[in-house]
PDB file of C-alpha atoms and ligand atoms in Angstrom:
ATOM      1  CA  UNK A   1     -35.237  90.957 -86.757  1.00 75.00           C
ATOM      2  CA  UNK A   2     -35.603  94.233 -88.574  1.00 88.00           C
ATOM      3  CA  UNK A   3     -34.027  95.087 -91.913  1.00 95.00           C
ATOM      4  CA  UNK A   4     -32.400  98.414 -92.766  1.00 96.00           C
ATOM      5  CA  UNK A   5     -35.541  99.348 -94.719  1.00 97.00           C
ATOM      6  CA  UNK A   6     -37.686  98.687 -91.624  1.00 97.00           C
ATOM      7  CA  UNK A   7     -35.410 100.805 -89.455  1.00 98.00           C
ATOM      8  CA  UNK A   8     -35.326 103.612 -92.025  1.00 98.00           C
ATOM      9  CA  UNK A   9     -39.093 104.056 -91.696  1.00 98.00           C
ATOM     10  CA  UNK A  10     -39.485 103.512 -87.967  1.00 98.00           C
ATOM     11  CA  UNK A  11     -41.082 106.376 -85.980  1.00 97.00           C
ATOM     12  CA  UNK A  12     -38.196 106.986 -83.595  1.00 98.00           C
ATOM     13  CA  UNK A  13     -34.821 105.571 -84.585  1.00 98.00           C
ATOM     14  CA  UNK A  14     -31.858 104.990 -82.296  1.00 98.00           C
ATOM     15  CA  UNK A  15     -28.510 104.224 -83.947  1.00 98.00           C
ATOM     16  CA  UNK A  16     -25.811 103.054 -81.563  1.00 98.00           C
ATOM     17  CA  UNK A  17     -22.281 102.418 -82.749  1.00 98.00           C
ATOM     18  CA  UNK A  18     -19.290 100.961 -80.996  1.00 98.00           C
ATOM     19  CA  UNK A  19     -16.062 102.825 -81.843  1.00 98.00           C
ATOM     20  CA  UNK A  20     -12.916 100.648 -81.846  1.00 96.00           C
ATOM     21  CA  UNK A  21     -13.146  97.827 -84.378  1.00 97.00           C
ATOM     22  CA  UNK A  22     -16.393  99.275 -85.743  1.00 98.00           C
ATOM     23  CA  UNK A  23     -15.777 102.932 -86.726  1.00 98.00           C
ATOM     24  CA  UNK A  24     -11.984 102.707 -86.413  1.00 98.00           C
ATOM     25  CA  UNK A  25      -9.264 100.111 -86.841  1.00 97.00           C
ATOM     26  CA  UNK A  26      -6.556  99.337 -84.319  1.00 90.00           C
ATOM     27  CA  UNK A  27      -3.069 100.614 -83.567  1.00 86.00           C
ATOM     28  CA  UNK A  28      -0.818  98.315 -81.492  1.00 74.00           C
ATOM     29  CA  UNK A  29       0.534 100.979 -79.140  1.00 77.00           C
ATOM     30  CA  UNK A  30      -1.241 104.334 -79.567  1.00 85.00           C
ATOM     31  CA  UNK A  31      -5.001 104.241 -78.971  1.00 87.00           C
ATOM     32  CA  UNK A  32      -5.305 107.871 -80.143  1.00 93.00           C
ATOM     33  CA  UNK A  33      -3.717 107.092 -83.509  1.00 93.00           C
ATOM     34  CA  UNK A  34      -6.285 104.668 -84.914  1.00 96.00           C
ATOM     35  CA  UNK A  35      -7.436 104.704 -88.572  1.00 97.00           C
ATOM     36  CA  UNK A  36     -10.982 106.079 -88.611  1.00 98.00           C
ATOM     37  CA  UNK A  37     -13.453 105.165 -91.366  1.00 98.00           C
ATOM     38  CA  UNK A  38     -14.519 108.535 -92.800  1.00 98.00           C
ATOM     39  CA  UNK A  39     -17.479 107.075 -94.697  1.00 98.00           C
ATOM     40  CA  UNK A  40     -19.027 105.790 -91.480  1.00 98.00           C
ATOM     41  CA  UNK A  41     -18.384 109.099 -89.733  1.00 98.00           C
ATOM     42  CA  UNK A  42     -20.027 111.062 -92.601  1.00 98.00           C
ATOM     43  CA  UNK A  43     -23.056 108.767 -92.648  1.00 98.00           C
ATOM     44  CA  UNK A  44     -23.541 108.970 -88.861  1.00 98.00           C
ATOM     45  CA  UNK A  45     -23.214 112.767 -88.973  1.00 98.00           C
ATOM     46  CA  UNK A  46     -25.928 112.886 -91.661  1.00 98.00           C
ATOM     47  CA  UNK A  47     -28.191 110.553 -89.677  1.00 98.00           C
ATOM     48  CA  UNK A  48     -27.778 112.671 -86.541  1.00 98.00           C
ATOM     49  CA  UNK A  49     -29.221 115.701 -88.382  1.00 98.00           C
ATOM     50  CA  UNK A  50     -32.415 113.886 -89.403  1.00 98.00           C
ATOM     51  CA  UNK A  51     -35.695 114.216 -87.486  1.00 97.00           C
ATOM     52  CA  UNK A  52     -36.682 111.493 -84.998  1.00 98.00           C
ATOM     53  CA  UNK A  53     -33.215 110.005 -85.312  1.00 98.00           C
ATOM     54  CA  UNK A  54     -30.730 109.720 -82.451  1.00 98.00           C
ATOM     55  CA  UNK A  55     -27.117 108.686 -83.023  1.00 98.00           C
ATOM     56  CA  UNK A  56     -24.841 107.555 -80.209  1.00 98.00           C
ATOM     57  CA  UNK A  57     -21.284 106.277 -80.037  1.00 98.00           C
ATOM     58  CA  UNK A  58     -21.028 103.788 -77.153  1.00 98.00           C
ATOM     59  CA  UNK A  59     -17.521 102.738 -76.257  1.00 97.00           C
ATOM     60  CA  UNK A  60     -15.402 101.141 -73.583  1.00 92.00           C
ATOM     61  CA  UNK A  61     -13.101 104.165 -73.780  1.00 92.00           C
ATOM     62  CA  UNK A  62     -13.546 106.739 -71.078  1.00 91.00           C
ATOM     63  CA  UNK A  63     -15.726 109.668 -72.175  1.00 93.00           C
ATOM     64  CA  UNK A  64     -12.953 112.261 -72.506  1.00 92.00           C
ATOM     65  CA  UNK A  65     -10.807 109.839 -74.524  1.00 94.00           C
ATOM     66  CA  UNK A  66     -13.711 108.922 -76.789  1.00 97.00           C
ATOM     67  CA  UNK A  67     -14.518 112.578 -77.513  1.00 96.00           C
ATOM     68  CA  UNK A  68     -10.839 113.237 -78.210  1.00 97.00           C
ATOM     69  CA  UNK A  69     -10.480 110.454 -80.785  1.00 97.00           C
ATOM     70  CA  UNK A  70     -13.928 110.377 -82.464  1.00 98.00           C
ATOM     71  CA  UNK A  71     -14.513 113.244 -84.942  1.00 97.00           C
ATOM     72  CA  UNK A  72     -18.309 113.334 -84.544  1.00 98.00           C
ATOM     73  CA  UNK A  73     -20.067 116.258 -82.839  1.00 96.00           C
ATOM     74  CA  UNK A  74     -23.286 117.026 -81.005  1.00 95.00           C
ATOM     75  CA  UNK A  75     -26.154 116.146 -81.480  1.00 97.00           C
ATOM     76  CA  UNK A  76     -24.324 112.797 -81.587  1.00 98.00           C
ATOM     77  CA  UNK A  77     -24.334 111.414 -78.039  1.00 97.00           C
ATOM     78  CA  UNK A  78     -21.072 110.103 -76.641  1.00 97.00           C
ATOM     79  CA  UNK A  79     -21.250 107.324 -74.056  1.00 96.00           C
ATOM     80  CA  UNK A  80     -17.931 106.285 -72.562  1.00 94.00           C
ATOM     81  CA  UNK A  81     -16.859 103.639 -70.041  1.00 91.00           C
ATOM     82  CA  UNK A  82     -19.460 101.233 -71.491  1.00 93.00           C
ATOM     83  CA  UNK A  83     -22.217 103.745 -70.731  1.00 94.00           C
ATOM     84  CA  UNK A  84     -21.113 104.754 -67.202  1.00 91.00           C
ATOM     85  CA  UNK A  85     -20.347 108.265 -68.527  1.00 91.00           C
ATOM     86  CA  UNK A  86     -22.641 109.989 -71.038  1.00 94.00           C
ATOM     87  CA  UNK A  87     -22.062 113.386 -72.662  1.00 92.00           C
ATOM     88  CA  UNK A  88     -24.461 116.042 -71.382  1.00 85.00           C
ATOM     89  CA  UNK A  89     -25.483 113.963 -68.340  1.00 80.00           C
ATOM     90  CA  UNK A  90     -23.964 115.290 -65.101  1.00 68.00           C
ATOM     91  CA  UNK A  91     -25.020 112.148 -63.227  1.00 56.00           C
ATOM     92  CA  UNK A  92     -22.804 110.143 -65.549  1.00 53.00           C
ATOM     93  CA  UNK A  93     -19.812 112.340 -64.788  1.00 55.00           C
ATOM     94  CA  UNK A  94     -19.899 112.111 -60.968  1.00 67.00           C
ATOM     95  CA  UNK A  95     -17.255 109.428 -60.755  1.00 79.00           C
ATOM     96  CA  UNK A  96     -17.004 106.329 -58.582  1.00 89.00           C
ATOM     97  CA  UNK A  97     -18.151 106.361 -54.918  1.00 90.00           C
ATOM     98  CA  UNK A  98     -15.958 105.468 -51.896  1.00 93.00           C
ATOM     99  CA  UNK A  99     -16.775 101.770 -52.041  1.00 94.00           C
ATOM    100  CA  UNK A 100     -16.036 101.576 -55.760  1.00 94.00           C
ATOM    101  CA  UNK A 101     -12.753 103.442 -55.244  1.00 95.00           C
ATOM    102  CA  UNK A 102     -11.740 100.970 -52.547  1.00 97.00           C
ATOM    103  CA  UNK A 103     -12.430  98.009 -54.851  1.00 97.00           C
ATOM    104  CA  UNK A 104     -10.389  99.702 -57.605  1.00 97.00           C
ATOM    105  CA  UNK A 105      -7.482 100.298 -55.214  1.00 97.00           C
ATOM    106  CA  UNK A 106      -7.287  96.601 -54.264  1.00 97.00           C
ATOM    107  CA  UNK A 107      -7.592  95.663 -57.905  1.00 98.00           C
ATOM    108  CA  UNK A 108      -4.775  98.021 -58.929  1.00 98.00           C
ATOM    109  CA  UNK A 109      -2.381  96.342 -56.492  1.00 97.00           C
ATOM    110  CA  UNK A 110      -3.188  92.887 -57.846  1.00 97.00           C
ATOM    111  CA  UNK A 111      -2.977  93.942 -61.487  1.00 97.00           C
ATOM    112  CA  UNK A 112       0.300  95.806 -61.070  1.00 96.00           C
ATOM    113  CA  UNK A 113       1.805  92.626 -59.584  1.00 96.00           C
ATOM    114  CA  UNK A 114       0.609  90.600 -62.592  1.00 96.00           C
ATOM    115  CA  UNK A 115       1.910  92.942 -65.324  1.00 96.00           C
ATOM    116  CA  UNK A 116       5.148  93.857 -63.497  1.00 94.00           C
ATOM    117  CA  UNK A 117       6.970  90.924 -65.092  1.00 83.00           C
ATOM    118  CA  UNK A 118       6.049  91.940 -68.673  1.00 89.00           C
ATOM    119  CA  UNK A 119       7.018  95.501 -69.607  1.00 85.00           C
ATOM    120  CA  UNK A 120       4.961  95.461 -72.816  1.00 92.00           C
ATOM    121  CA  UNK A 121       1.735  94.712 -70.945  1.00 95.00           C
ATOM    122  CA  UNK A 122       0.102  97.557 -69.068  1.00 95.00           C
ATOM    123  CA  UNK A 123      -2.965  98.532 -67.066  1.00 96.00           C
ATOM    124  CA  UNK A 124      -5.142 101.355 -68.365  1.00 93.00           C
ATOM    125  CA  UNK A 125      -7.027 103.267 -65.670  1.00 93.00           C
ATOM    126  CA  UNK A 126     -10.464 104.688 -66.436  1.00 89.00           C
ATOM    127  CA  UNK A 127     -12.924 106.204 -63.956  1.00 90.00           C
ATOM    128  CA  UNK A 128     -14.905 102.992 -63.390  1.00 92.00           C
ATOM    129  CA  UNK A 129     -12.705 100.485 -65.147  1.00 94.00           C
ATOM    130  CA  UNK A 130      -9.272  98.943 -65.326  1.00 96.00           C
ATOM    131  CA  UNK A 131      -8.080  97.322 -68.522  1.00 95.00           C
ATOM    132  CA  UNK A 132      -5.120  94.982 -68.877  1.00 96.00           C
ATOM    133  CA  UNK A 133      -3.683  95.452 -72.375  1.00 93.00           C
ATOM    134  CA  UNK A 134      -1.454  92.797 -73.951  1.00 95.00           C
ATOM    135  CA  UNK A 135      -1.745  93.519 -77.717  1.00 91.00           C
ATOM    136  CA  UNK A 136       1.847  94.664 -78.105  1.00 91.00           C
ATOM    137  CA  UNK A 137       3.161  91.805 -75.971  1.00 94.00           C
ATOM    138  CA  UNK A 138       1.061  89.287 -77.930  1.00 94.00           C
ATOM    139  CA  UNK A 139       2.873  90.181 -81.150  1.00 92.00           C
ATOM    140  CA  UNK A 140       6.178  88.860 -79.838  1.00 91.00           C
ATOM    141  CA  UNK A 141       5.051  86.468 -77.114  1.00 94.00           C
ATOM    142  CA  UNK A 142       1.471  85.249 -77.449  1.00 95.00           C
ATOM    143  CA  UNK A 143       1.922  82.660 -74.669  1.00 95.00           C
ATOM    144  CA  UNK A 144       3.051  85.210 -72.075  1.00 95.00           C
ATOM    145  CA  UNK A 145       0.203  87.485 -73.169  1.00 96.00           C
ATOM    146  CA  UNK A 146      -2.306  84.673 -72.660  1.00 96.00           C
ATOM    147  CA  UNK A 147      -0.815  83.835 -69.233  1.00 96.00           C
ATOM    148  CA  UNK A 148      -1.198  87.423 -68.099  1.00 96.00           C
ATOM    149  CA  UNK A 149      -4.821  87.499 -69.248  1.00 97.00           C
ATOM    150  CA  UNK A 150      -5.504  84.161 -67.512  1.00 96.00           C
ATOM    151  CA  UNK A 151      -3.996  85.410 -64.246  1.00 96.00           C
ATOM    152  CA  UNK A 152      -5.913  88.700 -64.399  1.00 97.00           C
ATOM    153  CA  UNK A 153      -9.193  86.940 -65.202  1.00 96.00           C
ATOM    154  CA  UNK A 154      -8.862  84.956 -61.923  1.00 96.00           C
ATOM    155  CA  UNK A 155      -9.298  88.110 -59.832  1.00 97.00           C
ATOM    156  CA  UNK A 156     -12.643  88.216 -58.049  1.00 96.00           C
ATOM    157  CA  UNK A 157     -14.198  90.722 -55.645  1.00 95.00           C
ATOM    158  CA  UNK A 158     -17.746  91.660 -54.613  1.00 94.00           C
ATOM    159  CA  UNK A 159     -18.954  94.546 -56.783  1.00 94.00           C
ATOM    160  CA  UNK A 160     -16.359  93.817 -59.443  1.00 97.00           C
ATOM    161  CA  UNK A 161     -17.082  92.292 -62.842  1.00 95.00           C
ATOM    162  CA  UNK A 162     -14.578  91.305 -65.503  1.00 95.00           C
ATOM    163  CA  UNK A 163     -14.715  90.468 -69.163  1.00 91.00           C
ATOM    164  CA  UNK A 164     -12.151  89.261 -71.700  1.00 92.00           C
ATOM    165  CA  UNK A 165     -11.867  90.915 -75.082  1.00 87.00           C
ATOM    166  CA  UNK A 166      -9.302  90.999 -77.885  1.00 84.00           C
ATOM    167  CA  UNK A 167      -5.944  91.085 -76.046  1.00 91.00           C
ATOM    168  CA  UNK A 168      -7.568  92.736 -73.050  1.00 93.00           C
ATOM    169  CA  UNK A 169      -9.155  91.863 -69.737  1.00 96.00           C
ATOM    170  CA  UNK A 170     -11.484  94.582 -68.545  1.00 94.00           C
ATOM    171  CA  UNK A 171     -12.688  95.111 -64.970  1.00 97.00           C
ATOM    172  CA  UNK A 172     -15.658  97.256 -63.961  1.00 95.00           C
ATOM    173  CA  UNK A 173     -17.065  98.580 -60.690  1.00 95.00           C
ATOM    174  CA  UNK A 174     -19.987 100.190 -62.530  1.00 92.00           C
ATOM    175  CA  UNK A 175     -23.369  98.528 -62.901  1.00 87.00           C
ATOM    176  CA  UNK A 176     -23.596 100.037 -66.386  1.00 91.00           C
ATOM    177  CA  UNK A 177     -22.786  98.051 -69.489  1.00 94.00           C
ATOM    178  CA  UNK A 178     -23.637  98.431 -73.157  1.00 97.00           C
ATOM    179  CA  UNK A 179     -26.891  96.516 -72.653  1.00 97.00           C
ATOM    180  CA  UNK A 180     -28.150  98.627 -69.743  1.00 96.00           C
ATOM    181  CA  UNK A 181     -27.168 101.813 -71.584  1.00 97.00           C
ATOM    182  CA  UNK A 182     -29.048 100.882 -74.775  1.00 98.00           C
ATOM    183  CA  UNK A 183     -32.149  99.843 -72.795  1.00 97.00           C
ATOM    184  CA  UNK A 184     -32.177 103.075 -70.812  1.00 96.00           C
ATOM    185  CA  UNK A 185     -31.668 105.256 -73.882  1.00 97.00           C
ATOM    186  CA  UNK A 186     -34.354 103.369 -75.804  1.00 97.00           C
ATOM    187  CA  UNK A 187     -36.869 104.155 -73.043  1.00 97.00           C
ATOM    188  CA  UNK A 188     -35.679 107.751 -72.665  1.00 96.00           C
ATOM    189  CA  UNK A 189     -36.309 108.658 -76.313  1.00 96.00           C
ATOM    190  CA  UNK A 190     -39.116 106.171 -76.941  1.00 98.00           C
ATOM    191  CA  UNK A 191     -37.195 104.460 -79.724  1.00 98.00           C
ATOM    192  CA  UNK A 192     -39.278 102.181 -81.931  1.00 98.00           C
ATOM    193  CA  UNK A 193     -36.229 100.664 -83.608  1.00 98.00           C
ATOM    194  CA  UNK A 194     -32.563 100.312 -82.696  1.00 98.00           C
ATOM    195  CA  UNK A 195     -29.530  99.596 -84.871  1.00 98.00           C
ATOM    196  CA  UNK A 196     -26.483  98.543 -82.868  1.00 98.00           C
ATOM    197  CA  UNK A 197     -23.145  97.621 -84.464  1.00 98.00           C
ATOM    198  CA  UNK A 198     -20.142  96.329 -82.529  1.00 98.00           C
ATOM    199  CA  UNK A 199     -17.224  93.933 -82.771  1.00 97.00           C
ATOM    200  CA  UNK A 200     -16.213  92.724 -79.331  1.00 92.00           C
ATOM    201  CA  UNK A 201     -17.289  90.716 -76.298  1.00 90.00           C
ATOM    202  CA  UNK A 202     -18.679  93.706 -74.396  1.00 91.00           C
ATOM    203  CA  UNK A 203     -20.981  94.451 -77.354  1.00 97.00           C
ATOM    204  CA  UNK A 204     -22.728  91.116 -76.796  1.00 97.00           C
ATOM    205  CA  UNK A 205     -24.506  92.607 -73.755  1.00 95.00           C
ATOM    206  CA  UNK A 206     -25.888  95.211 -76.167  1.00 98.00           C
ATOM    207  CA  UNK A 207     -26.985  92.654 -78.762  1.00 98.00           C
ATOM    208  CA  UNK A 208     -28.712  90.650 -76.015  1.00 97.00           C
ATOM    209  CA  UNK A 209     -31.067  93.549 -75.225  1.00 97.00           C
ATOM    210  CA  UNK A 210     -32.267  93.942 -78.826  1.00 98.00           C
ATOM    211  CA  UNK A 211     -35.743  92.824 -79.859  1.00 96.00           C
ATOM    212  CA  UNK A 212     -37.611  91.965 -83.043  1.00 96.00           C
ATOM    213  CA  UNK A 213     -37.938  95.619 -84.047  1.00 96.00           C
ATOM    214  CA  UNK A 214     -34.152  96.119 -83.853  1.00 98.00           C
ATOM    215  CA  UNK A 215     -31.084  95.053 -85.770  1.00 98.00           C
ATOM    216  CA  UNK A 216     -27.777  93.960 -84.236  1.00 98.00           C
ATOM    217  CA  UNK A 217     -24.714  93.709 -86.455  1.00 98.00           C
ATOM    218  CA  UNK A 218     -21.524  91.945 -85.388  1.00 98.00           C
ATOM    219  CA  UNK A 219     -18.259  92.930 -87.063  1.00 98.00           C
ATOM    220  CA  UNK A 220     -15.848  90.038 -87.649  1.00 97.00           C
ATOM    221  CA  UNK A 221     -15.718  86.422 -86.420  1.00 96.00           C
ATOM    222  CA  UNK A 222     -16.765  84.916 -83.080  1.00 93.00           C
ATOM    223  CA  UNK A 223     -19.934  83.793 -81.326  1.00 94.00           C
ATOM    224  CA  UNK A 224     -22.608  86.444 -81.270  1.00 97.00           C
ATOM    225  CA  UNK A 225     -26.208  87.202 -80.347  1.00 97.00           C
ATOM    226  CA  UNK A 226     -26.361  89.670 -83.260  1.00 97.00           C
ATOM    227  CA  UNK A 227     -28.603  88.701 -86.162  1.00 95.00           C
ATOM    228  CA  UNK A 228     -26.337  89.978 -88.933  1.00 97.00           C
ATOM    229  CA  UNK A 229     -22.595  89.702 -89.414  1.00 98.00           C
ATOM    230  CA  UNK A 230     -20.216  91.762 -91.561  1.00 98.00           C
ATOM    231  CA  UNK A 231     -16.511  91.215 -92.207  1.00 98.00           C
ATOM    232  CA  UNK A 232     -14.921  94.610 -91.849  1.00 98.00           C
ATOM    233  CA  UNK A 233     -15.156  98.366 -91.363  1.00 98.00           C
ATOM    234  CA  UNK A 234     -15.922  99.019 -95.044  1.00 98.00           C
ATOM    235  CA  UNK A 235     -19.077  96.895 -94.751  1.00 98.00           C
ATOM    236  CA  UNK A 236     -20.036  98.765 -91.580  1.00 98.00           C
ATOM    237  CA  UNK A 237     -19.719 102.011 -93.541  1.00 98.00           C
ATOM    238  CA  UNK A 238     -21.985 100.647 -96.289  1.00 98.00           C
ATOM    239  CA  UNK A 239     -24.676  99.863 -93.700  1.00 98.00           C
ATOM    240  CA  UNK A 240     -24.527 103.356 -92.183  1.00 98.00           C
ATOM    241  CA  UNK A 241     -24.511 104.936 -95.676  1.00 98.00           C
ATOM    242  CA  UNK A 242     -27.490 102.906 -96.844  1.00 98.00           C
ATOM    243  CA  UNK A 243     -29.431 103.712 -93.673  1.00 98.00           C
ATOM    244  CA  UNK A 244     -28.587 107.422 -94.042  1.00 98.00           C
ATOM    245  CA  UNK A 245     -29.867 107.369 -97.659  1.00 98.00           C
ATOM    246  CA  UNK A 246     -33.091 105.528 -96.789  1.00 98.00           C
ATOM    247  CA  UNK A 247     -33.760 107.598 -93.664  1.00 98.00           C
ATOM    248  CA  UNK A 248     -33.214 110.843 -95.617  1.00 98.00           C
ATOM    249  CA  UNK A 249     -35.820 109.717 -98.181  1.00 97.00           C
ATOM    250  CA  UNK A 250     -38.213 108.790 -95.348  1.00 97.00           C
ATOM    251  CA  UNK A 251     -37.727 112.213 -93.730  1.00 97.00           C
ATOM    252  CA  UNK A 252     -38.404 114.001 -97.064  1.00 96.00           C
ATOM    253  CA  UNK A 253     -41.550 111.968 -97.732  1.00 94.00           C
ATOM    254  CA  UNK A 254     -42.767 112.590 -94.203  1.00 90.00           C
ATOM    255  CA  UNK A 255     -42.053 116.285 -94.513  1.00 84.00           C
ATOM    256  CA  UNK A 256     -43.859 116.467 -97.862  1.00 81.00           C
ATOM    257  CA  UNK A 257     -46.969 114.649 -96.639  1.00 75.00           C
ATOM    258  CA  UNK A 258     -47.219 116.808 -93.493  1.00 67.00           C
ATOM    259  CA  UNK A 259     -47.374 119.940 -95.695  1.00 59.00           C
ATOM    260  CA  UNK A 260     -50.194 118.554 -97.871  1.00 52.00           C
TER     261      UNK A 260
HETATM  262 MG1   MG B   1     -15.030  97.565 -80.354  1.00 65.08          MG
END
C-alpha cells in the first residue's frame, strides 16, 4: 500500500474519485441538489493542473447528469455509468446495442411491476443501467423498502448484472464497472500510482484492482478491500488537499531540477 507521500512523488499519478458520498453528500429526493464539498473540488481542480497528474471523477450517474452536478472542468475526466460513458471518448457515448436494449426492456417491465405498489420508490433509467431507488420510502417504511430491494435483486437474465448499494439496487447491461475503467485508464496513461476514493458497494470493484503502488480509501463503514478508511467528506477533502500540496511541491522541485 502506498502513502500519500509516495503517490505525491510518483512519475505518473492517476487520481480517481467517486462523486456521491465522496465529493458530495446526499439529498433524499433531488439528486441534483446535493451538498458538494468545495474543499475537495478545489483540491482536485489544483491537482488536475499539475504535470503528470490525471484527475477523474468516476460515478454511477450517467455522464450528462454527472457533468451537470459536478462543478469540475476539463482537464478533469468525467466517467459516468460506472465507466461505460467517458467524456471525450466517442466510443463511450455510442449507447447500448440491440441485445442490450432488449434486456433493458424486459427488465423495465419487471421493475415497474415491483415498484408499482410503492409510490415513493422509483426506477431511474440510465443508458446502460436501471436503478431502483428506495431512500425516500425507507425513511417512513424501511421494511417495505427492504422488500422492494429483495424482490428486485432476485431478477436474473443473461448479460445482466446487479448490485445492491445504499437504498438502491442497480442493474447493468454494460461490461464496464469501476474496476475495469480504472485498469483501462491506468494502462492508457501509464500511471505509476493510483489514488481511488469511494464510499459504496460499486467502488469495491475499483478497490479490488488496486496494487501495492496505489492507495484505496473507503468512506464510511462497511466491508471493504480498500486499505484506508475515513469517516466523512471532510476527511476526504483533507486527503485531496494534502495530496495537492505535496504534488505541487514535487512538481516545483522537478521543474527546478530540470532547469539546472
Ligand atoms: Mg458513492
